[in-house]
Each structure stands twice: as C-alpha cells, then as structure tokens.
C-alpha cells in the first residue's frame, strides 16, 4: 500500500476485542509494508554492524604496514557506507508509509463508525474522547505500527552481532553477548509505572479537550449569561492538571533514558579495561580490540529501538483501547439479512404503535422532548441504546422491535439502504463549512431542485443575506461560503438551510425533529405549508408541538409515555383529548381546568388569524 493509493477502498473489519488485538490486526493488515521495512532495516543495521570489522581490518593493516589490506578495508568501508545510506533512506521511506497508512486506516474506520452511529455516538462516547481518538490517538497507533518493523530489524541485528562476536573473539564476545539481554531488559521494571503515568496524562488531556470543545460549542450562550470567566477558570485548572501529569510522565521516561545511557556506559568501560589488559598481555591483537569495541559501541544504536518500542507500545495501547471502545459500538445486534431491497410503504414503529401512512404528512406530539428525539432516531433505523447494555446496543436492540417501512425491517437491510429510505433530521442539525451550492450537493433522487427546497424552507432572507455577503461572487448566494457549523447565521437561518438540505434529498420517508423551533410564527406557518406542498405524495413525519405546524399535517399522533394514545386531526384532538391540549397549549392542569370552555375556541381562532396575517403580509 502506497500513500498515493489512500484512502482504502475498504479499511476492513477490525478486531475490537481488545487494544492489543487491534494493534495486531493493524500490523497483520500491513504485512507487506512491515516485511519491506524489515528488509531495509536489516540492510541498514547489518551494514552498520559490518563497520567494526572493516575498521579493525584497517587498524591491523596499518600496524602490519600492509597497503593492500588497507586498500581492501577502505573499499569495504565505502561499500558499507553506500549500503547504510540506501538502507536508511528506504527504511525511513517505508516506515513513514507504514505510519501514515496505518493512521489513515484507523481514521477511515472511525469515520465509517461515526457515519453509522450518527448522533447516537456522542450519547455513548464523550465528544472530547472522540476528538482525542481521531487526532492524537491515531498518531500514536501509527507510531507503534511503524516502529514494530524497525524494532524487529534492530533485534535481529543485535542477535547476529552477538553471535558473530562470540565466534570472532570469545574472550570479549561472550562478555558482550551476556550483557546485551541485561541492557535490553533493564528498563522493564520501570515500564508499568511509566505506563500508568502516561495513561493518567492522556485521561486528563481527554477531559481538557472535552471541556474545551464544549466551551467553544456553547461560547455564544456563555457570553450571553456572562459565564466565560467561569469556564475559562475550569479550563485553566484542567490544563494545569495536564501539565503536571505530563511532567510526572516525562520524569519516568527521563529515568528510563538515563538507565539506557548508564548501563551501556558501564559495559563499554569494562570492555575497554578488560580488552586493554588482554592486548597488553598479547592474548589479542589491537585490531581485534578495536573491532569488538566498535561493534559494542554501534550496538547501542539498535539497542535504542528497545526503548522506543516500549514507549510506542505504552502510548499506543491505551490509544488503541480508546479506539476499540468507539469501533466496538454497533448500530444494533441485528445483522443485515435482506440485500438489494428498496423498501417503501407505511412507516411503522411496533414499540409505540406509531403509524405514518405512505404519502401523508404525519405530525407527532410528545410531551417529553427527549422521548421525541429517541423516537425520531428509531424511525430512522437507529436502535435505541442504554447504559445497561454496556454501550454495544445488544440488550436494547433485542428488546426493541425494528421499525418497519412497508414489510421490511430497517435493521435487516444494509445501513446505506436504510439511510436512503428514511432520512432523519434531528433538532440540532450541523451545517458543514463550504458554499451553499456544496451544502445542497448531496445524494438525492433528482426530483427536487435546490431552488424548490430553498423556497419551501422559506430561505429567501437567507439568500439575500448571503448575496450581500459575497461581493466577490457577483452577489450569487449559491457561491457564498458558509462558516463552520453555520456560525455566521442565526439559529433560524441555520435550521431552515438544514431543512432545505433534507428536502433536496427527497427520501422515501423524511423524519423531522422540531424543524421550526427556531423561527417566528409567521415564518413557521409558511414553512409548514411549504413542507406539505413539496412533500405531497411522500411520507413525512414531523415531531412538533406548534399549532401552526400541526394544523398543516394530514394527521396528528399523540405519543404519551412511549405509546400512541390518540390519532386524528389537530382541531379534533384539541376538542377531544385533554393530554394533547395540555401539550399543545402548554397549560398546567389547573389552567386547563379553568380555561377549558374557551381554550379550544381561542386556538382554533388563532390559527386562521395567523394565516390571515401571513396572507396580508404577502400581498403587501
């Protein structure tokens, strides 16, 4: 796999049973790249290992005054230099490729999981943790995958050098061979504490990131209530905790590095002292001493890879565990069993008894806004999840029957088919940065134009504002850039643009959760009429409690405590259903009892009055 081939056409099905198993799965899926890096690493390391032999030959040739052997040694050094340069260059190239491709694979897996779970993801995993996994954790995982092949090459080179020294000069080679395992494993007792401190640092960093993202998302509200300093103080304390944890973690890694310097230094001093004694007694040649000393010195370079792989694993293991926590989340415990089916028909939820007939505009009234949000997501094929199921959705999915579109259960068809059939727009839709034309360039049936969708969503004032804000684009609102999450627009403008985007897709069934909660009553009446007109003949479900929107619906369903308790027209339910009237009029029980004789009349009169005002404004 080369960087130019990214992204992967299919990142694969990861092993999410544990963090180490996930790391092993990543390495196994990049076996070709790992073997290539191992080959170049062996060329580089063995080239370095050959230098002591040639240096020893050169020194001995000078002592023996042999010009021929000196020339041979010089030629070998040049050849080894070329091999080392080529090996190091290609090793770096393949190692970086392994790093980037591993990180890209993890990012694709996370992106796929995010698209699969939708808004349910942030209810089950903190937003800050998702950000941490998709940025810093991805880099650490890629680091371990990349370092693995270099470590294997270094370990192989150490074994070859130790065996070669033991045969070349047993009196010193055995000493070096026995010392190397001690040097390589000396830091193991320190790793658990270093790992715990690194985990503590990452946990605090994740909490600080979550706090920062929440603060930025709610900055406008914080400014309105004067809470900026309060949250700034909280973030300062969180960042100081991260700094303190990072210093404690750095101290442990500094101690590990000190051990890696101290013990090899002791080995070299002992080797020189003992080797010089042997050379003075004539038991070894000076060239042999230089060869062994040079080999022992150069062995410290591959020995560093033991420290690096320990650090890489210590940092990547919790990162992989966090990635596994996200990747192990599932849409539901059911598997797609129906392929190639385009469902159509009535939208029915067996859990509540909610029925949205095909081709009609159905409004749903729930007394609990949270219950409305969960029901809207379930209508889109997102299994309801809870804390009791351990976050994987198995228990809840097993208890909650699947929503049916026609005779097909949404949980039994592939996710892309379910999403194409039923589109859910939640109450807080997100606008991505880009031009308005790019915003509305989404997969669609092609039957609804962008102009028709914008008109139905009453986006005329939005287009005028965008046209004035784009002098460089000749006043074309479609070419005007929208800032991240549409922060340059008001809440009502963002809501209507999101509605237009949903209308453009023209799905078989469209589920809207409070689509007009941020607009004024006059605009709301026009939006309701626009939705009803544009979606005529298509199944539409709107969760709302506004009389203007409810009056535009073909039928209204009241859901109380998770069950459908009443179905009918808006005005009929006002007369006959007290619970419905209480939700729509937002009255307490006492107020409802006191105003019962005239409440319905007032509301019935209010709706035509609002429409009359709208007509007067339009004529004006």
Coordinates of C-alpha atoms in Angstrom, one line a residue:
X1 CA 0.0 0.0 0.0
X2 CA 1.4 3.4 -1.0
X3 CA 0.3 6.8 0.2
X4 CA -0.9 7.7 -3.2
X5 CA -3.4 4.8 -3.1
X6 CA -5.1 6.3 0.0
X7 CA -7.9 6.2 1.1
X8 CA -8.6 2.5 1.3
X9 CA -11.5 1.2 -0.8
X10 CA -12.3 -0.9 2.2
X11 CA -10.4 -0.4 5.5
X12 CA -11.5 -3.9 6.7
X13 CA -13.3 -5.4 9.6
X14 CA -11.1 -4.6 12.7
X15 CA -10.6 -6.9 15.7
X16 CA -12.1 -4.9 18.5
X17 CA -11.8 -7.5 21.3
X18 CA -9.0 -5.5 23.0
X19 CA -6.4 -2.8 22.3
X20 CA -3.5 -5.3 21.7
X21 CA -5.6 -7.4 19.4
X22 CA -6.5 -4.3 17.4
X23 CA -2.8 -3.3 17.1
X24 CA -2.0 -6.9 16.0
X25 CA -4.8 -6.7 13.4
X26 CA -3.4 -3.4 12.1
X27 CA 0.1 -4.9 11.8
X28 CA -1.2 -8.0 10.1
X29 CA -3.1 -6.0 7.5
X30 CA 0.1 -4.2 6.6
X31 CA 2.3 -7.3 6.5
X32 CA 3.8 -6.4 3.1
X33 CA 4.8 -3.0 4.3
X34 CA 6.2 -4.4 7.5
X35 CA 8.3 -7.0 5.7
X36 CA 9.6 -4.3 3.3
X37 CA 10.6 -2.1 6.2
X38 CA 12.2 -5.1 8.0
X39 CA 14.2 -5.9 4.9
X40 CA 15.5 -2.3 4.5
X41 CA 16.1 -2.2 8.3
X42 CA 18.2 -5.3 8.2
X43 CA 20.3 -3.9 5.3
X44 CA 20.8 -0.7 7.3
X45 CA 21.6 -2.4 10.6
X46 CA 23.9 -5.1 9.2
X47 CA 25.7 -2.5 7.2
X48 CA 26.4 -0.7 10.4
X49 CA 27.4 -4.0 12.1
X50 CA 29.9 -4.6 9.3
X51 CA 31.8 -1.3 10.0
X52 CA 33.7 -2.6 13.1
X53 CA 35.1 -5.5 11.2
X54 CA 36.4 -3.3 8.4
X55 CA 37.7 -0.7 10.9
X56 CA 39.5 -3.5 12.8
X57 CA 41.0 -4.7 9.5
X58 CA 42.2 -1.2 8.6
X59 CA 43.8 -0.7 12.0
X60 CA 45.5 -4.0 11.9
X61 CA 46.7 -3.3 8.3
X62 CA 48.3 -0.1 9.5
X63 CA 50.0 -1.9 12.3
X64 CA 51.3 -4.6 9.9
X65 CA 52.2 -2.0 7.3
X66 CA 50.1 -3.8 4.7
X67 CA 48.9 -1.4 2.0
X68 CA 46.9 -4.0 0.1
X69 CA 44.8 -4.9 3.1
X70 CA 44.4 -1.2 4.0
X71 CA 43.0 -0.6 0.5
X72 CA 40.7 -3.5 0.8
X73 CA 39.4 -2.3 4.1
X74 CA 38.9 1.2 2.7
X75 CA 36.9 -0.3 -0.3
X76 CA 34.7 -2.3 2.1
X77 CA 34.0 0.8 4.2
X78 CA 32.9 2.7 1.1
X79 CA 30.7 -0.2 0.1
X80 CA 29.2 -0.4 3.6
X81 CA 28.6 3.4 3.6
X82 CA 26.6 3.1 0.4
X83 CA 24.5 0.2 1.8
X84 CA 23.9 2.1 5.0
X85 CA 22.8 5.2 3.1
X86 CA 20.5 3.3 0.8
X87 CA 19.1 1.2 3.7
X88 CA 18.5 4.2 5.9
X89 CA 16.8 6.2 3.2
X90 CA 14.5 3.3 2.1
X91 CA 13.8 2.3 5.7
X92 CA 12.7 5.9 6.5
X93 CA 10.5 5.9 3.4
X94 CA 8.8 2.6 4.1
X95 CA 8.5 3.4 7.8
X96 CA 6.7 6.7 7.2
X97 CA 4.5 5.0 4.7
X98 CA 3.5 2.4 7.3
X99 CA 2.8 5.1 9.8
X100 CA 0.6 7.2 7.5
X101 CA -1.3 4.2 6.0
X102 CA -2.0 2.8 9.5
X103 CA -3.2 6.1 10.8
X104 CA -5.3 6.6 7.6
X105 CA -6.9 3.1 8.1
X106 CA -7.8 3.9 11.7
X107 CA -9.3 7.3 10.7
X108 CA -11.4 5.7 7.9
X109 CA -12.7 3.1 10.4
X110 CA -13.6 5.9 12.9
X111 CA -15.2 7.9 10.1
X112 CA -17.2 4.9 9.0
X113 CA -18.3 4.2 12.6
X114 CA -19.3 7.9 13.1
X115 CA -21.4 7.8 9.9
X116 CA -23.0 4.5 11.0
X117 CA -24.0 5.7 14.5
X118 CA -24.8 9.3 13.7
X119 CA -25.9 11.4 16.7
X120 CA -26.0 8.3 18.9
X121 CA -22.2 8.3 19.0
X122 CA -21.9 11.3 21.2
X123 CA -24.5 10.0 23.6
X124 CA -22.4 6.9 24.2
X125 CA -18.9 8.3 24.0
X126 CA -17.9 11.8 25.1
X127 CA -17.3 14.3 22.3
X128 CA -13.8 15.1 23.7
X129 CA -12.8 11.5 23.6
X130 CA -14.0 11.1 20.0
X131 CA -11.8 14.1 19.1
X132 CA -8.8 12.7 21.0
X133 CA -9.1 9.3 19.3
X134 CA -9.4 10.8 15.8
X135 CA -6.3 13.0 16.3
X136 CA -3.7 12.2 18.8
X137 CA -4.5 8.6 19.4
X138 CA -4.4 7.9 15.7
X139 CA -0.9 9.2 15.5
X140 CA 0.3 7.1 18.5
X141 CA -1.2 3.9 17.0
X142 CA 0.5 4.7 13.7
X143 CA 3.8 5.2 15.5
X144 CA 3.7 1.7 17.1
X145 CA 2.8 0.0 13.8
X146 CA 5.7 1.9 12.1
X147 CA 8.2 1.2 15.0
X148 CA 7.4 -2.5 15.0
X149 CA 9.4 -3.4 11.9
X150 CA 12.3 -1.2 12.8
X151 CA 12.5 -2.9 16.2
X152 CA 12.4 -6.3 14.6
X153 CA 15.3 -5.3 12.3
X154 CA 17.3 -4.0 15.3
X155 CA 16.7 -7.1 17.4
X156 CA 17.8 -9.3 14.5
X157 CA 20.9 -7.2 14.1
X158 CA 21.8 -7.5 17.8
X159 CA 21.5 -11.3 17.7
X160 CA 23.6 -11.5 14.6
X161 CA 26.3 -9.2 16.1
X162 CA 26.4 -11.0 19.4
X163 CA 26.7 -14.4 17.8
X164 CA 29.4 -13.1 15.4
X165 CA 31.4 -11.6 18.3
X166 CA 31.2 -14.8 20.3
X167 CA 32.7 -16.7 17.4
X168 CA 35.1 -13.9 16.3
X169 CA 36.7 -13.3 19.8
X170 CA 35.2 -15.5 22.5
X171 CA 37.2 -13.8 25.3
X172 CA 35.4 -10.5 24.7
X173 CA 32.4 -11.5 22.5
X174 CA 30.8 -13.7 25.2
X175 CA 31.0 -10.8 27.6
X176 CA 29.2 -8.6 25.2
X177 CA 26.6 -11.3 24.3
X178 CA 25.8 -11.8 28.0
X179 CA 25.5 -8.1 28.7
X180 CA 23.1 -7.2 25.8
X181 CA 20.0 -9.0 27.2
X182 CA 20.6 -7.2 30.5
X183 CA 20.8 -3.9 28.8
X184 CA 17.7 -4.6 26.7
X185 CA 15.5 -5.7 29.6
X186 CA 16.8 -3.4 32.3
X187 CA 14.0 -0.9 31.8
X188 CA 11.2 -3.4 32.0
X189 CA 10.6 -2.9 35.8
X190 CA 10.1 0.8 35.2
X191 CA 7.6 0.5 32.3
X192 CA 4.4 -0.3 34.4
X193 CA 4.8 2.9 36.4
X194 CA 5.7 4.9 33.3
X195 CA 2.6 3.5 31.5
X196 CA 0.3 4.4 34.4
X197 CA 1.6 8.0 34.4
X198 CA 1.2 8.2 30.7
X199 CA -2.4 6.9 31.0
X200 CA -3.1 9.5 33.6
X201 CA -1.8 12.2 31.4
X202 CA -3.9 11.1 28.5
X203 CA -7.1 10.8 30.6
X204 CA -6.6 14.4 31.9
X205 CA -5.8 15.6 28.4
X206 CA -9.0 14.0 27.1
X207 CA -11.1 15.7 29.8
X208 CA -9.4 19.0 29.0
X209 CA -10.2 18.5 25.3
X210 CA -13.8 17.7 26.0
X211 CA -14.1 20.7 28.2
X212 CA -12.6 22.9 25.5
X213 CA -14.9 21.6 22.8
X214 CA -18.0 22.0 25.0
X215 CA -16.9 25.6 25.8
X216 CA -16.3 26.5 22.2
X217 CA -19.7 25.0 21.1
X218 CA -21.5 27.0 23.8
X219 CA -19.5 30.2 23.6
X220 CA -22.4 32.3 22.3
X221 CA -24.5 31.1 25.2
X222 CA -21.7 31.6 27.7
X223 CA -21.3 35.2 26.5
X224 CA -24.9 35.8 26.9
X225 CA -25.0 34.7 30.5
X226 CA -21.6 36.0 31.4
X227 CA -20.1 32.6 32.1
X228 CA -16.9 33.0 30.1
X229 CA -14.6 33.5 33.1
X230 CA -16.1 30.6 35.0
X231 CA -15.4 28.1 32.2
X232 CA -12.1 29.8 31.5
X233 CA -11.1 29.1 35.1
X234 CA -12.2 25.5 34.7
X235 CA -10.1 25.0 31.6
X236 CA -7.1 26.6 33.2
X237 CA -7.3 24.2 36.1
X238 CA -7.7 21.3 33.7
X239 CA -4.8 22.4 31.6
X240 CA -2.6 22.7 34.7
X241 CA -3.5 19.2 35.7
X242 CA -2.5 18.0 32.2
X243 CA 0.8 19.9 32.6
X244 CA 1.5 18.3 36.0
X245 CA 0.7 14.9 34.7
X246 CA 2.9 15.4 31.7
X247 CA 5.8 16.4 33.8
X248 CA 5.4 13.4 36.1
X249 CA 5.3 11.1 33.0
X250 CA 8.3 12.8 31.5
X251 CA 10.3 12.2 34.6
X252 CA 9.8 8.5 34.3
X253 CA 10.8 8.4 30.7
X254 CA 13.8 10.5 31.5
X255 CA 14.8 7.9 34.2
X256 CA 14.4 5.1 31.6
X257 CA 16.6 7.1 29.1
X258 CA 19.2 7.6 31.9
X259 CA 19.3 3.8 32.6
X260 CA 19.7 3.2 28.8
X261 CA 22.8 5.5 28.9
X262 CA 24.3 4.4 32.2
X263 CA 24.3 0.7 31.7
X264 CA 25.9 0.7 28.2
X265 CA 28.5 3.2 29.5
X266 CA 29.4 0.7 32.2
X267 CA 29.7 -2.0 29.6
X268 CA 32.0 0.0 27.4
X269 CA 34.3 1.0 30.3
X270 CA 34.5 -2.6 31.4
X271 CA 35.1 -3.8 27.9
X272 CA 37.9 -1.3 27.3
X273 CA 39.6 -2.1 30.6
X274 CA 39.4 -5.9 30.1
X275 CA 40.3 -5.7 26.4
X276 CA 43.3 -3.4 27.0
X277 CA 44.6 -5.9 29.6
X278 CA 44.3 -8.8 27.1
X279 CA 46.0 -6.7 24.4
X280 CA 48.9 -5.7 26.8
X281 CA 49.4 -9.4 27.6
X282 CA 49.5 -10.2 23.9
X283 CA 46.4 -12.5 24.1
X284 CA 44.5 -10.5 21.4
X285 CA 45.5 -8.1 18.7
X286 CA 44.9 -4.4 18.8
X287 CA 42.8 -4.7 15.7
X288 CA 40.6 -7.3 17.4
X289 CA 40.1 -5.0 20.4
X290 CA 39.1 -2.1 18.1
X291 CA 36.7 -4.4 16.3
X292 CA 34.9 -5.6 19.4
X293 CA 34.9 -2.1 20.9
X294 CA 33.5 -0.6 17.7
X295 CA 30.8 -3.3 17.5
X296 CA 29.8 -2.8 21.1
X297 CA 29.6 0.9 20.6
X298 CA 27.5 0.6 17.4
X299 CA 25.2 -1.9 19.1
X300 CA 24.0 0.9 21.3
X301 CA 22.2 2.3 18.3
X302 CA 19.9 -0.7 17.6
X303 CA 19.5 -1.0 21.4
X304 CA 17.7 2.3 21.4
X305 CA 14.9 0.7 19.5
X306 CA 14.1 -1.4 22.6
X307 CA 13.3 1.8 24.5
X308 CA 11.4 3.2 21.5
X309 CA 9.2 0.2 21.1
X310 CA 8.5 0.2 24.8
X311 CA 7.4 3.8 24.7
X312 CA 5.4 3.3 21.5
X313 CA 3.5 0.4 23.0
X314 CA 3.0 2.2 26.3
X315 CA 1.5 5.1 24.4
X316 CA -0.4 3.2 21.7
X317 CA -2.0 0.5 23.9
X318 CA -4.4 2.9 25.7
X319 CA -4.9 4.8 22.5
X320 CA -5.9 1.6 20.8
X321 CA -8.2 0.7 23.7
X322 CA -10.0 4.0 23.3
X323 CA -10.2 3.5 19.5
X324 CA -11.6 0.0 20.2
X325 CA -14.2 1.4 22.5
X326 CA -15.5 3.6 19.7
X327 CA -15.2 1.0 17.0
X328 CA -16.9 -1.7 19.0
X329 CA -20.1 0.3 19.2
X330 CA -22.8 -1.1 16.9
X331 CA -25.9 0.2 15.3
X332 CA -27.7 -2.8 16.7
X333 CA -27.2 -6.5 17.4
X334 CA -29.1 -7.5 14.3
X335 CA -27.2 -8.2 11.1
X336 CA -28.4 -7.1 7.6
X337 CA -30.2 -10.1 6.1
X338 CA -32.0 -8.5 3.2
X339 CA -29.9 -7.4 0.2
X340 CA -31.0 -5.4 -2.9
X341 CA -34.3 -4.3 -1.5
X342 CA -35.7 -0.8 -1.8
X343 CA -38.3 -0.6 0.9
X344 CA -41.4 1.5 0.5
X345 CA -44.8 1.8 2.2
X346 CA -46.1 2.8 5.6
X347 CA -43.6 3.7 8.3
X348 CA -44.5 1.8 11.4
X349 CA -42.9 1.5 14.9
X350 CA -44.1 -1.6 16.7
X351 CA -42.7 -0.4 20.0
X352 CA -45.0 2.7 20.3
X353 CA -47.7 1.8 17.7
X354 CA -46.8 4.9 15.7
X355 CA -48.0 4.6 12.1
X356 CA -47.1 7.1 9.4
X357 CA -49.1 6.2 6.2
X358 CA -47.3 6.3 2.9
X359 CA -47.6 9.6 1.1
X360 CA -49.1 11.6 4.0
X361 CA -47.8 14.3 6.3
X362 CA -47.9 13.0 9.8
X363 CA -47.2 15.2 12.9
X364 CA -46.2 13.6 16.1
X365 CA -46.7 15.2 19.5
X366 CA -44.7 14.0 22.6
X367 CA -44.9 15.6 26.0
X368 CA -41.2 14.7 26.6
X369 CA -38.7 16.3 24.1
X370 CA -36.1 13.6 24.9
X371 CA -38.7 10.9 24.1
X372 CA -39.4 12.6 20.8
X373 CA -35.7 12.6 19.9
X374 CA -35.2 8.9 20.6
X375 CA -38.4 8.0 18.7
X376 CA -37.2 10.1 15.7
X377 CA -33.9 8.2 15.7
X378 CA -35.6 4.9 16.0
X379 CA -37.8 5.7 13.0
X380 CA -34.6 6.1 11.0
X381 CA -33.4 2.6 11.9
X382 CA -31.1 3.6 14.8
X383 CA -31.6 1.1 17.5
X384 CA -32.3 2.6 20.9
X385 CA -29.4 2.2 23.3
X386 CA -28.9 2.5 27.0
X387 CA -26.3 2.3 29.7
X388 CA -27.5 -1.1 30.8
X389 CA -26.3 -2.8 27.6
X390 CA -22.7 -1.9 28.1
X391 CA -22.7 0.5 25.2
X392 CA -23.0 -2.1 22.4
X393 CA -26.7 -1.8 21.9
X394 CA -27.3 -5.6 22.2
X395 CA -29.7 -5.6 25.1
X396 CA -31.7 -2.7 23.9
X397 CA -31.8 -3.9 20.3
X398 CA -33.0 -7.3 21.4
X399 CA -35.8 -5.7 23.5
X400 CA -36.9 -3.1 20.9
X401 CA -38.5 -4.4 17.7
X402 CA -37.3 -2.9 14.5
X403 CA -39.1 -0.2 12.7
X404 CA -40.9 -1.3 9.5
X405 CA -41.0 0.5 6.2
X406 CA -43.6 -1.4 4.3
X407 CA -43.0 -5.0 5.2
X408 CA -39.2 -4.6 5.6
X409 CA -37.5 -4.1 8.9
X410 CA -34.9 -1.3 8.7
X411 CA -32.5 -3.2 10.9
X412 CA -32.5 -6.1 8.4
X413 CA -31.3 -4.1 5.4
X414 CA -27.8 -2.6 4.8
X415 CA -27.2 0.7 6.5
X416 CA -26.8 2.7 3.3
X417 CA -30.2 1.4 2.0
X418 CA -31.9 2.3 5.3
X419 CA -30.4 5.7 5.3
X420 CA -31.5 6.3 1.7
X421 CA -35.1 5.1 2.5
X422 CA -35.6 7.1 5.8
X423 CA -33.8 10.3 6.4
X424 CA -33.8 11.8 10.0
X425 CA -33.1 15.4 10.6
X426 CA -32.5 16.0 14.4
X427 CA -33.4 19.1 16.2
X428 CA -29.8 20.5 16.1
X429 CA -28.6 19.8 12.6
X430 CA -25.0 20.6 11.6
X431 CA -24.0 22.7 8.6
X432 CA -20.6 21.9 7.2
X433 CA -18.3 24.7 6.0
X434 CA -18.3 25.4 2.3
X435 CA -20.5 27.2 -0.2
X436 CA -24.3 27.0 -0.2
X437 CA -24.1 25.0 -3.5
X438 CA -21.8 22.5 -1.9
X439 CA -24.1 22.3 1.1
X440 CA -27.0 21.3 -1.1
X441 CA -24.9 19.0 -3.3
X442 CA -26.0 15.8 -1.5
X443 CA -27.1 12.3 -2.7
X444 CA -30.7 12.8 -3.9
X445 CA -33.4 11.5 -6.1
X446 CA -33.1 14.4 -8.5
X447 CA -36.8 15.2 -8.4
X448 CA -36.4 18.2 -6.0
X449 CA -34.3 21.1 -7.2
X450 CA -32.3 23.2 -4.8
X451 CA -34.4 26.2 -5.7
X452 CA -37.6 24.4 -4.8
X453 CA -36.2 23.2 -1.5
X454 CA -35.0 26.6 -0.5
X455 CA -38.3 28.1 -1.4
X456 CA -40.2 25.5 0.6
X457 CA -38.0 26.1 3.6
X458 CA -38.5 29.9 3.3
X459 CA -34.8 30.7 2.8
X460 CA -35.4 33.9 0.9
X461 CA -34.0 36.2 3.6
X462 CA -31.0 33.8 4.0
X463 CA -30.3 34.0 0.3
X464 CA -30.5 37.8 0.4
X465 CA -28.1 37.9 3.4
X466 CA -25.6 35.6 1.6
X467 CA -25.8 37.6 -1.6
X468 CA -24.9 40.8 0.3
X469 CA -22.0 38.9 2.0
X470 CA -20.5 37.8 -1.3
X471 CA -19.4 40.8 -3.4
X472 CA -16.6 38.7 -4.9
X473 CA -19.1 36.2 -6.3
X474 CA -21.2 38.8 -8.1
X475 CA -23.9 38.5 -5.5
X476 CA -24.5 34.8 -6.1
X477 CA -25.7 33.3 -2.8
X478 CA -25.0 29.8 -4.0
X479 CA -21.3 30.6 -4.3
X480 CA -21.1 32.2 -0.8
X481 CA -19.1 30.4 1.8
X482 CA -20.8 29.3 5.0
X483 CA -18.6 29.2 8.0
X484 CA -18.1 26.2 10.2
X485 CA -21.4 24.9 11.6
X486 CA -23.0 28.0 10.1
X487 CA -21.9 30.2 13.0
X488 CA -22.3 33.3 10.9
X489 CA -26.0 32.7 10.5
X490 CA -28.8 32.9 13.1
X491 CA -30.3 29.8 14.6
X492 CA -33.5 30.1 12.5
X493 CA -31.4 30.6 9.3
X494 CA -29.3 27.5 10.1
X495 CA -32.4 25.5 10.8
X496 CA -34.1 26.4 7.5
X497 CA -30.9 25.7 5.4
X498 CA -30.7 22.3 7.1
X499 CA -34.3 21.7 6.3
X500 CA -33.7 22.7 2.6
X501 CA -30.8 20.2 2.5
X502 CA -33.1 17.4 3.8
X503 CA -35.8 18.3 1.3
X504 CA -33.4 18.2 -1.6
X505 CA -32.5 14.5 -0.8
X506 CA -36.2 13.6 -1.3
X507 CA -36.1 10.3 0.6
X508 CA -38.9 7.8 0.7
X509 CA -39.7 8.9 4.2
X510 CA -38.5 12.1 5.9
X511 CA -38.4 12.4 9.7
X512 CA -38.1 16.0 11.1
X513 CA -37.5 16.7 14.8
X514 CA -38.7 20.2 15.6
X515 CA -37.9 21.6 12.2
X516 CA -39.3 25.1 13.0
X517 CA -38.4 25.5 16.7
X518 CA -36.0 28.5 16.0
X519 CA -38.3 30.6 13.6
X520 CA -41.1 33.1 14.3
X521 CA -44.7 32.1 14.0
X522 CA -45.3 33.8 10.6
X523 CA -42.3 32.0 9.0
X524 CA -43.3 28.8 10.7
X525 CA -46.7 28.9 9.0
X526 CA -45.1 29.4 5.6
X527 CA -42.5 26.6 6.3
X528 CA -45.3 24.2 7.3
X529 CA -47.2 24.9 4.1
X530 CA -44.0 24.6 2.1
X531 CA -43.2 21.2 3.5
X532 CA -46.7 20.0 3.0
X533 CA -46.7 21.2 -0.7
X534 CA -43.2 19.9 -1.6
X535 CA -43.6 16.6 0.1
X536 CA -47.1 15.9 -1.3
X537 CA -47.3 12.2 -2.1
X538 CA -44.2 11.4 0.0
X539 CA -44.1 10.1 3.6
X540 CA -43.2 12.9 6.0
X541 CA -43.1 12.7 9.8
X542 CA -42.6 15.9 11.9
X543 CA -42.2 15.9 15.7
X544 CA -43.6 19.2 16.9
X545 CA -46.0 20.8 19.3
X546 CA -46.6 24.1 17.4
X547 CA -50.3 24.5 16.4
X548 CA -49.3 26.1 13.1
X549 CA -47.3 23.0 12.0
X550 CA -49.8 20.6 13.5
X551 CA -52.7 22.2 11.6
X552 CA -50.8 21.8 8.3
X553 CA -50.4 18.0 8.8
X554 CA -52.7 15.4 7.3
X555 CA -52.9 13.6 10.6
X556 CA -51.6 14.1 14.1
X557 CA -50.4 11.3 16.5
X558 CA -50.1 11.8 20.3
X559 CA -47.5 9.7 22.0
X560 CA -47.7 9.6 25.8
X561 CA -45.3 7.6 27.9
X562 CA -44.0 5.7 25.0
X563 CA -47.3 4.6 23.5
X564 CA -49.7 6.1 20.9
X565 CA -52.8 7.2 22.7
X566 CA -54.6 9.3 20.2
X567 CA -54.7 9.8 16.4
X568 CA -56.7 12.4 14.4
X569 CA -56.8 15.9 13.0
X570 CA -55.3 18.7 15.0
X571 CA -58.6 20.5 15.7
X572 CA -60.4 17.3 16.6
X573 CA -57.7 16.3 19.1
X574 CA -57.9 19.8 20.7
X575 CA -61.6 19.2 21.4
X576 CA -61.4 15.6 22.5
X577 CA -58.0 14.9 24.0
X578 CA -57.0 16.8 27.2
X579 CA -53.5 15.4 27.2
X580 CA -53.0 16.6 23.7
X581 CA -54.4 20.0 24.6
X582 CA -52.1 20.3 27.6
X583 CA -49.0 19.7 25.5
X584 CA -50.0 22.0 22.6
X585 CA -51.2 24.9 24.8
X586 CA -48.5 24.3 27.4
X587 CA -51.0 24.7 30.2
X588 CA -50.9 23.2 33.7
X589 CA -53.7 21.0 34.9
X590 CA -55.2 23.9 36.9
X591 CA -55.0 26.3 34.0
X592 CA -56.5 23.7 31.7
X593 CA -59.5 23.2 34.0
X594 CA -60.1 26.9 34.4
X595 CA -59.9 27.7 30.7
X596 CA -61.4 24.6 29.3
X597 CA -64.6 26.3 27.9
X598 CA -62.7 28.8 25.7
X599 CA -59.2 27.3 25.1
X600 CA -60.2 25.3 22.1
X601 CA -62.1 28.2 20.5
X602 CA -59.2 30.5 21.1
X603 CA -56.7 28.2 19.5
X604 CA -59.0 27.4 16.5
X605 CA -59.4 31.1 16.0
X606 CA -55.7 31.8 16.4
X607 CA -54.6 29.5 13.6
X608 CA -56.7 31.2 10.8
X609 CA -55.8 34.6 12.2
X610 CA -52.1 33.8 11.9
X611 CA -52.7 32.6 8.3
X612 CA -54.7 35.8 7.6
X613 CA -51.8 37.9 8.9
X614 CA -49.5 35.9 6.7
X615 CA -51.7 36.5 3.6
X616 CA -51.8 40.2 4.3
X617 CA -48.0 40.4 4.6
X618 CA -47.6 38.5 1.4
X619 CA -50.0 40.8 -0.5
X620 CA -48.2 43.8 1.0

